XYZ file of C-alpha atoms in Angstrom:
530
model
C -42.606 -91.739 -105.706
C -43.176 -93.506 -102.401
C -42.185 -97.000 -101.362
C -45.134 -98.861 -99.822
C -43.611 -100.870 -96.993
C -46.803 -101.315 -94.991
C -48.544 -103.561 -97.497
C -47.020 -106.818 -96.254
C -47.889 -105.986 -92.654
C -51.421 -105.075 -93.668
C -51.800 -108.365 -95.508
C -50.443 -110.217 -92.471
C -52.915 -108.442 -90.237
C -55.764 -109.411 -92.593
C -54.739 -113.052 -92.431
C -54.738 -112.775 -88.641
C -58.254 -111.359 -88.709
C -59.448 -114.148 -90.998
C -57.857 -116.746 -88.734
C -59.454 -115.166 -85.676
C -62.837 -115.078 -87.417
C -62.579 -118.778 -88.144
C -61.977 -119.558 -84.492
C -64.438 -117.009 -83.108
C -67.023 -119.625 -82.195
C -64.621 -121.028 -79.589
C -64.050 -117.682 -77.893
C -66.174 -116.308 -75.086
C -66.752 -112.753 -73.951
C -66.963 -111.718 -70.328
C -65.180 -112.187 -67.038
C -62.555 -110.341 -65.028
C -58.955 -111.498 -65.390
C -57.154 -111.431 -62.016
C -53.422 -110.815 -62.071
C -51.344 -110.654 -58.861
C -48.874 -107.889 -59.690
C -45.346 -107.131 -58.515
C -45.244 -103.371 -57.961
C -47.029 -100.045 -57.913
C -45.929 -97.590 -60.630
C -45.005 -93.991 -59.791
C -47.692 -92.922 -62.278
C -49.765 -94.341 -65.129
C -48.307 -92.057 -67.799
C -46.549 -94.350 -70.258
C -44.667 -91.474 -71.888
C -43.096 -90.639 -68.528
C -42.497 -94.078 -67.029
C -39.933 -96.812 -67.621
C -41.157 -99.652 -65.439
C -43.142 -102.738 -66.370
C -45.344 -101.808 -63.398
C -46.841 -99.065 -65.595
C -46.488 -100.724 -68.991
C -48.303 -103.979 -68.229
C -51.631 -102.555 -66.989
C -51.651 -99.479 -69.246
C -50.720 -100.839 -72.674
C -54.323 -101.943 -73.174
C -55.615 -98.467 -72.316
C -53.891 -97.017 -75.389
C -53.257 -97.600 -79.056
C -50.130 -96.973 -81.109
C -49.864 -95.940 -84.727
C -48.339 -99.371 -85.374
C -47.601 -102.264 -83.056
C -45.878 -105.610 -82.873
C -48.222 -108.445 -83.782
C -49.550 -109.678 -80.436
C -49.681 -113.276 -81.699
C -45.985 -113.550 -82.693
C -43.521 -114.124 -79.820
C -40.403 -112.607 -81.409
C -40.617 -108.899 -82.261
C -39.001 -107.862 -85.530
C -39.575 -105.400 -88.361
C -41.509 -108.164 -90.129
C -44.035 -108.478 -87.286
C -45.084 -104.794 -87.215
C -48.774 -104.350 -88.072
C -51.102 -101.329 -88.347
C -52.943 -99.997 -85.309
C -54.286 -96.421 -85.430
C -52.425 -96.037 -88.717
C -53.943 -98.130 -91.496
C -50.690 -98.423 -93.469
C -47.387 -96.619 -93.973
C -44.992 -95.612 -96.743
C -41.533 -94.037 -97.048
C -40.346 -91.532 -99.620
C -37.463 -92.573 -101.868
C -34.889 -90.847 -99.664
C -36.091 -92.694 -96.558
C -36.617 -89.432 -94.675
C -40.422 -89.097 -94.730
C -42.745 -91.685 -93.208
C -46.403 -91.120 -94.133
C -49.291 -92.805 -92.333
C -53.010 -92.655 -93.193
C -55.034 -92.831 -89.968
C -58.062 -94.808 -88.925
C -61.349 -92.885 -88.985
C -64.161 -93.038 -86.461
C -61.920 -93.702 -83.447
C -62.901 -92.021 -80.175
C -61.027 -91.305 -76.996
C -62.446 -92.833 -73.836
C -64.117 -89.495 -73.002
C -65.909 -89.427 -76.362
C -63.683 -86.914 -78.165
C -62.650 -87.867 -81.737
C -59.112 -89.060 -82.485
C -57.412 -87.024 -85.243
C -53.994 -86.380 -86.748
C -53.618 -83.470 -84.343
C -53.308 -85.934 -81.456
C -50.337 -87.576 -83.168
C -48.630 -84.195 -83.537
C -49.343 -83.380 -79.877
C -47.838 -86.715 -78.775
C -44.515 -86.165 -80.541
C -44.406 -82.501 -79.568
C -44.519 -83.766 -75.974
C -41.824 -86.367 -76.631
C -39.485 -83.895 -78.350
C -40.055 -81.108 -75.813
C -41.753 -78.738 -78.293
C -45.165 -78.642 -76.598
C -46.116 -75.899 -74.115
C -47.200 -78.707 -71.797
C -44.228 -80.700 -70.484
C -43.566 -84.243 -69.420
C -42.171 -84.400 -65.898
C -39.746 -87.141 -66.999
C -39.014 -87.920 -70.648
C -37.025 -91.192 -70.645
C -37.283 -91.845 -74.390
C -36.654 -88.356 -75.730
C -33.347 -89.613 -77.175
C -35.267 -91.987 -79.465
C -36.424 -89.026 -81.523
C -33.217 -87.041 -81.926
C -33.466 -87.684 -85.669
C -37.062 -86.416 -85.925
C -37.491 -82.885 -87.305
C -41.275 -82.584 -87.129
C -44.611 -84.314 -87.614
C -46.996 -82.724 -90.115
C -50.620 -83.386 -90.994
C -52.549 -83.644 -94.247
C -56.088 -83.081 -93.039
C -57.389 -84.895 -89.983
C -56.420 -88.399 -91.046
C -52.853 -88.448 -92.329
C -49.510 -87.679 -90.700
C -45.931 -87.566 -91.949
C -42.813 -87.964 -89.812
C -39.908 -85.902 -91.223
C -36.422 -87.216 -90.384
C -33.050 -85.481 -90.676
C -31.511 -88.598 -92.212
C -32.638 -92.109 -93.170
C -33.386 -94.338 -90.180
C -34.812 -97.709 -91.259
C -35.536 -98.766 -87.651
C -37.636 -95.688 -86.849
C -40.788 -97.764 -87.312
C -39.576 -100.264 -84.690
C -39.734 -97.560 -82.019
C -43.222 -96.499 -83.060
C -44.341 -100.111 -82.562
C -43.133 -100.290 -78.965
C -45.565 -100.561 -76.086
C -43.976 -97.316 -74.868
C -45.185 -95.359 -77.932
C -48.890 -94.751 -77.264
C -50.817 -91.853 -78.761
C -51.876 -89.212 -76.234
C -54.878 -86.867 -76.613
C -54.293 -83.165 -77.239
C -57.147 -82.184 -74.956
C -55.852 -83.917 -71.781
C -52.905 -82.441 -69.876
C -49.729 -84.373 -69.103
C -50.525 -83.927 -65.431
C -53.954 -85.551 -65.765
C -52.470 -88.458 -67.728
C -50.367 -89.472 -64.713
C -53.319 -90.545 -62.577
C -56.310 -90.563 -64.950
C -55.035 -91.537 -68.414
C -57.403 -91.287 -71.380
C -56.697 -93.553 -74.340
C -58.400 -95.109 -77.344
C -57.558 -98.692 -76.388
C -59.664 -101.756 -75.564
C -59.659 -101.013 -71.830
C -60.491 -97.945 -69.746
C -58.926 -97.118 -66.410
C -61.407 -97.636 -63.583
C -59.281 -97.336 -60.476
C -55.692 -96.817 -59.364
C -54.977 -97.130 -55.659
C -51.180 -96.975 -55.260
C -49.701 -100.059 -53.589
C -53.124 -101.759 -53.654
C -54.781 -102.253 -57.032
C -55.106 -101.148 -60.659
C -58.404 -101.934 -62.392
C -59.290 -101.532 -66.051
C -62.629 -102.274 -67.696
C -63.796 -103.096 -71.214
C -64.168 -100.129 -73.541
C -67.642 -100.697 -75.061
C -66.906 -98.189 -77.835
C -63.617 -99.744 -78.934
C -63.056 -99.259 -82.649
C -62.104 -102.896 -83.194
C -65.422 -104.714 -83.367
C -65.817 -107.638 -80.983
C -62.796 -106.738 -78.833
C -61.845 -106.987 -76.086
C -63.299 -110.282 -74.902
C -62.643 -109.600 -71.217
C -64.919 -107.396 -69.133
C -61.850 -106.150 -67.307
C -58.513 -106.876 -65.635
C -57.653 -106.481 -61.955
C -53.988 -106.068 -60.998
C -53.680 -106.710 -57.245
C -50.364 -105.266 -56.110
C -48.499 -107.792 -53.943
C -44.854 -106.796 -53.707
C -43.540 -109.907 -51.969
C -42.748 -112.535 -54.588
C -43.566 -115.547 -52.397
C -46.886 -114.076 -51.260
C -47.762 -113.208 -54.847
C -46.976 -116.737 -56.010
C -48.983 -118.275 -53.163
C -51.967 -116.111 -54.139
C -51.852 -117.614 -57.633
C -51.392 -121.149 -56.301
C -54.329 -120.609 -53.941
C -56.654 -119.717 -56.802
C -56.656 -115.953 -56.233
C -55.115 -115.190 -59.592
C -55.551 -116.174 -63.228
C -52.318 -114.833 -64.733
C -48.977 -114.461 -62.944
C -45.870 -112.990 -64.552
C -42.351 -112.675 -63.153
C -42.133 -116.217 -61.769
C -38.533 -117.122 -60.975
C -37.033 -120.422 -62.083
C -36.936 -121.840 -58.516
C -40.546 -120.847 -57.877
C -41.750 -122.500 -61.059
C -41.240 -125.787 -59.216
C -43.558 -124.623 -56.426
C -46.213 -123.654 -58.935
C -46.031 -126.967 -60.782
C -46.037 -128.985 -57.544
C -48.866 -127.101 -55.840
C -50.910 -126.033 -58.869
C -50.249 -128.791 -61.413
C -53.077 -127.583 -63.639
C -51.271 -124.271 -64.283
C -49.658 -123.631 -67.657
C -46.201 -122.046 -67.389
C -43.803 -120.722 -70.004
C -40.263 -119.423 -69.574
C -38.865 -116.710 -71.841
C -35.991 -114.242 -71.901
C -37.203 -110.825 -70.797
C -34.494 -108.673 -72.458
C -33.994 -106.892 -69.136
C -30.273 -107.313 -68.433
C -28.938 -106.838 -64.914
C -26.049 -104.412 -64.990
C -23.574 -102.568 -62.818
C -23.933 -98.802 -62.618
C -20.864 -96.825 -61.579
C -21.149 -93.059 -61.233
C -17.971 -92.035 -63.013
C -18.306 -88.426 -61.832
C -17.918 -89.298 -58.138
C -14.502 -90.050 -56.639
C -12.974 -92.575 -56.406
C -15.020 -93.954 -59.295
C -13.730 -91.258 -61.602
C -10.616 -93.462 -61.693
C -10.985 -95.724 -64.782
C -8.819 -98.421 -63.196
C -11.250 -98.795 -60.292
C -14.114 -99.075 -62.757
C -12.194 -101.707 -64.698
C -11.469 -103.636 -61.488
C -15.164 -103.752 -60.668
C -15.950 -105.037 -64.152
C -13.275 -107.711 -63.975
C -14.425 -109.041 -60.604
C -17.880 -109.935 -61.946
C -18.469 -113.673 -62.032
C -21.399 -113.617 -64.420
C -21.975 -117.350 -64.444
C -22.358 -117.356 -60.650
C -25.248 -114.887 -60.913
C -27.022 -117.089 -63.447
C -26.379 -120.308 -61.525
C -27.521 -118.945 -58.153
C -30.556 -116.987 -59.259
C -31.734 -118.878 -62.333
C -30.329 -122.382 -61.880
C -28.147 -121.854 -64.942
C -31.063 -120.784 -67.155
C -29.903 -117.393 -68.380
C -27.751 -115.713 -70.989
C -24.473 -113.836 -70.781
C -24.039 -111.079 -73.319
C -23.459 -107.412 -74.018
C -25.761 -104.457 -74.522
C -27.918 -106.333 -77.058
C -29.818 -109.518 -76.204
C -27.822 -112.511 -77.532
C -29.296 -115.135 -79.860
C -31.400 -117.185 -80.260
C -34.044 -114.906 -78.706
C -32.211 -111.676 -79.587
C -31.826 -110.459 -83.163
C -28.717 -108.290 -82.781
C -26.529 -109.514 -79.903
C -23.160 -111.210 -80.152
C -23.094 -115.012 -80.257
C -21.296 -116.690 -77.294
C -18.136 -117.398 -79.277
C -17.652 -113.644 -79.695
C -18.899 -112.399 -76.332
C -16.481 -114.758 -74.561
C -13.607 -112.767 -76.084
C -14.709 -109.514 -74.413
C -12.665 -108.209 -71.454
C -13.880 -109.893 -68.265
C -16.128 -112.374 -70.089
C -13.620 -115.218 -70.305
C -13.941 -118.374 -68.188
C -10.794 -117.766 -66.095
C -12.449 -116.028 -63.141
C -9.357 -116.362 -60.946
C -7.190 -114.582 -63.522
C -9.717 -111.766 -63.874
C -9.923 -111.443 -60.086
C -6.159 -111.250 -59.651
C -5.931 -108.505 -62.259
C -8.792 -106.647 -60.547
C -6.998 -106.779 -57.177
C -3.815 -105.324 -58.707
C -5.810 -102.446 -60.182
C -7.380 -101.706 -56.775
C -3.991 -101.799 -55.084
C -2.615 -99.029 -57.306
C -4.596 -96.240 -55.544
C -3.883 -97.846 -52.168
C -6.776 -100.201 -51.485
C -6.119 -103.600 -49.974
C -6.939 -105.932 -47.063
C -6.137 -103.205 -44.527
C -7.655 -100.308 -46.469
C -11.031 -101.299 -47.796
C -13.417 -99.057 -49.704
C -16.781 -98.668 -47.983
C -19.784 -97.812 -50.173
C -23.497 -98.358 -50.652
C -24.967 -100.333 -53.530
C -28.267 -98.662 -54.441
C -31.016 -100.659 -56.097
C -34.756 -100.781 -56.555
C -36.573 -102.499 -53.697
C -37.985 -105.478 -55.576
C -36.601 -109.011 -55.488
C -35.550 -108.872 -59.161
C -33.103 -106.095 -58.231
C -32.279 -106.931 -54.598
C -31.249 -110.549 -55.144
C -28.529 -109.863 -57.741
C -27.431 -106.812 -55.708
C -26.688 -109.105 -52.756
C -24.505 -111.303 -54.984
C -22.758 -108.216 -56.361
C -21.945 -107.048 -52.833
C -20.414 -110.439 -52.063
C -18.266 -110.413 -55.212
C -17.008 -106.871 -54.575
C -15.480 -108.071 -51.311
C -12.836 -109.838 -53.392
C -11.436 -106.478 -54.489
C -11.454 -104.783 -51.070
C -14.866 -103.150 -51.415
C -17.254 -103.473 -48.475
C -20.737 -102.483 -49.563
C -24.115 -102.330 -47.899
C -27.456 -102.538 -49.664
C -29.449 -99.341 -50.217
C -32.940 -100.499 -51.358
C -35.207 -97.785 -52.760
C -38.919 -97.639 -53.510
C -39.800 -97.476 -57.204
C -40.988 -93.875 -56.800
C -37.485 -92.935 -55.581
C -35.362 -95.199 -57.760
C -35.763 -93.667 -61.214
C -35.467 -90.002 -60.109
C -32.350 -90.894 -58.100
C -30.712 -92.437 -61.167
C -31.604 -89.510 -63.405
C -30.114 -87.079 -60.867
C -27.037 -89.353 -60.721
C -27.433 -89.279 -56.965
C -25.672 -92.585 -56.306
C -22.190 -94.126 -56.247
C -22.778 -97.761 -57.247
C -26.035 -99.301 -58.420
C -27.437 -102.659 -59.460
C -29.820 -101.893 -62.270
C -32.107 -103.616 -64.731
C -32.051 -102.027 -68.168
C -35.557 -102.110 -69.629
C -34.838 -102.813 -73.292
C -38.170 -101.793 -74.771
C -37.353 -102.847 -78.325
C -34.858 -105.438 -79.528
C -33.167 -102.981 -81.859
C -29.854 -101.111 -81.543
C -31.341 -97.642 -82.163
C -33.400 -97.333 -78.971
C -30.953 -99.347 -76.862
C -27.881 -97.274 -77.737
C -29.547 -93.857 -78.027
C -31.392 -94.196 -74.731
C -28.637 -95.702 -72.578
C -25.212 -94.879 -74.014
C -25.279 -91.782 -76.210
C -23.769 -88.653 -74.634
C -26.331 -86.695 -72.630
C -29.272 -89.114 -72.919
C -31.595 -88.873 -69.924
C -31.292 -92.579 -69.124
C -27.519 -92.656 -69.594
C -27.318 -93.088 -65.838
C -23.532 -93.461 -65.576
C -22.710 -90.283 -67.514
C -20.710 -92.289 -70.069
C -19.751 -90.238 -73.129
C -17.601 -91.287 -76.071
C -17.953 -89.282 -79.288
C -16.501 -92.149 -81.307
C -19.261 -94.442 -80.043
C -21.877 -91.779 -80.815
C -20.637 -91.625 -84.416
C -20.815 -95.418 -84.701
C -24.346 -95.375 -83.265
C -25.424 -92.940 -85.964
C -23.618 -94.923 -88.668
C -25.344 -98.183 -87.770
C -28.684 -96.374 -87.599
C -28.332 -95.257 -91.244
C -27.318 -98.694 -92.466
C -29.876 -100.549 -94.597
C -27.846 -103.752 -95.029
C -28.575 -106.018 -91.993
C -25.193 -107.751 -92.157
C -23.218 -104.513 -92.245
C -25.385 -103.058 -89.517
C -24.818 -106.115 -87.303
C -21.032 -105.763 -87.705
C -21.255 -102.135 -86.576
C -23.464 -103.119 -83.643
C -20.942 -105.707 -82.487
C -18.157 -103.129 -82.803
C -20.159 -100.808 -80.545
C -20.850 -103.597 -78.065
C -17.132 -104.364 -77.800
C -16.270 -100.702 -77.321
C -18.866 -100.323 -74.545
C -17.313 -103.276 -72.686
C -13.772 -101.950 -73.183
C -14.896 -98.569 -71.814
C -16.713 -100.152 -68.826
C -19.667 -98.012 -69.879
C -22.346 -100.010 -68.050
C -21.158 -103.577 -67.433
C -23.876 -106.051 -68.389
C -23.946 -108.954 -65.929
C -26.547 -111.342 -67.333
C -29.938 -111.761 -68.988
C -32.373 -113.734 -66.863
C -35.167 -115.988 -67.962
C -38.508 -115.558 -66.280
C -41.747 -117.497 -66.118
C -45.371 -116.623 -66.771
C -48.057 -118.938 -65.422
C -51.775 -118.956 -66.087
C -54.776 -121.016 -65.193
C -56.068 -123.265 -67.999
C -59.239 -121.156 -68.306
C -57.134 -118.260 -69.642
C -56.851 -118.406 -73.418
C -54.804 -116.456 -75.944
C -51.644 -115.844 -73.891
C -48.575 -115.063 -76.013
C -45.300 -114.214 -74.263
C -42.798 -112.082 -76.171
C -39.288 -113.553 -76.153
C -37.231 -110.427 -76.861
C -39.127 -107.706 -75.000
C -41.671 -107.860 -72.182
C -42.902 -104.336 -72.986
C -44.689 -104.924 -76.282
C -47.177 -107.728 -75.617
C -49.770 -106.506 -73.094
C -52.597 -105.205 -75.293
C -54.680 -108.196 -74.095
C -57.635 -107.453 -76.359
C -57.525 -111.077 -77.556
C -57.343 -112.759 -74.132
C -60.486 -114.590 -73.050
C -61.718 -116.763 -70.212
C -63.195 -120.192 -70.835
C -65.637 -120.140 -67.932
């Protein structure tokens, strides 16, 4: 007997359709949405990339099996709705997830979508396919997956080694698109083929990404837009001025200070500030001397003045927390009264700093023997600006650092090779759930475990929380893991920033996700009132 857990989501989706139908007379089709954009992605292959620079323009090129409701700001298990799957059900043991598939769907090149494409996608992700992904950042998500089987052309079943209630949450991520069997991984990097509402028209690195309406989209009446143009303008001020000057309709990544410029110079613009669930964090390569010394790593953690980062960069509008996004936007993170008890998180910055200096003095560092290093980071303002503050704070513990800014195409490969000493990183938390966050970033041997941290006790706790069906018990385990990661200086989280999105009043249907920026860019429901 199977438990039908997709029925509520299906009913919710139907209500959404009925609501949309009632308001359809107000919506207009046509027009090109212009979006000044912050960076050029290394490629357009969502299965291989980790940056928002790829996710934002490409999410609308693809479909998932399931997705987070694009009209609900906070992602949760309750907001997952069908996409290429029409429903889903679990067996009684919670180890088999079966999904009937939508019929009549075509890839952008006219080939039919079938269950075989789903199998091909997860064979790529688990490394079973003859074709290989060049980089596989989310392979660790599927360590519990044994295989995907088909029942004809329009039903698939995911077979798990053990129960994993949050498995569906990962399938709903914007990073979980379905790839076609008949297109190679290499081709998908520059010329991706999807089933989504938009087709890729043009990708000129460091210049522009253009997508156009898919006239054969399986969802009747969508998308409303004729296309979207992402003009790549890497300088934040220039990008903001382009929007203010009327050369853009939708601008994301607006900093708190620059929101004032937008409101003063473009008062008609609508702006919203949300938490992006992209925590800034300190990376320390624990395999490279002298950072193989745990006391030096602890000293660096203790010297962090987290509040100063938030005050300087975000005018106090940010959150301080651990590996999981804290409430109210986050579903799993520690509340402030608990996170303040973590080592280095207390308000007595002077006490923490004095302890950090003593730890640095043990191996011989001091005012007359300073440690000289580079702090590597990605060459965008969202990384560079906190890296500059980090460099200043490290001076307090006899570390003199210089900035090593790297292009996006160099940054991720450098981290995966562990070819750095110290880094200022942004962790792209794709889903506000402990399973992907812990398995991708902290479990022994994971590709994106950039620091090389490995603690078998933590791995066992990660698996234990993943099995847990009781939310309260699972949350207690998650908080235990968060505390252990801080005590081990695994990857010190500095802060969670809040970021703005602004749009011209003609743009309708914008919904900003509050606990992940990676799951809300399908854009099939956006329209222009022109």
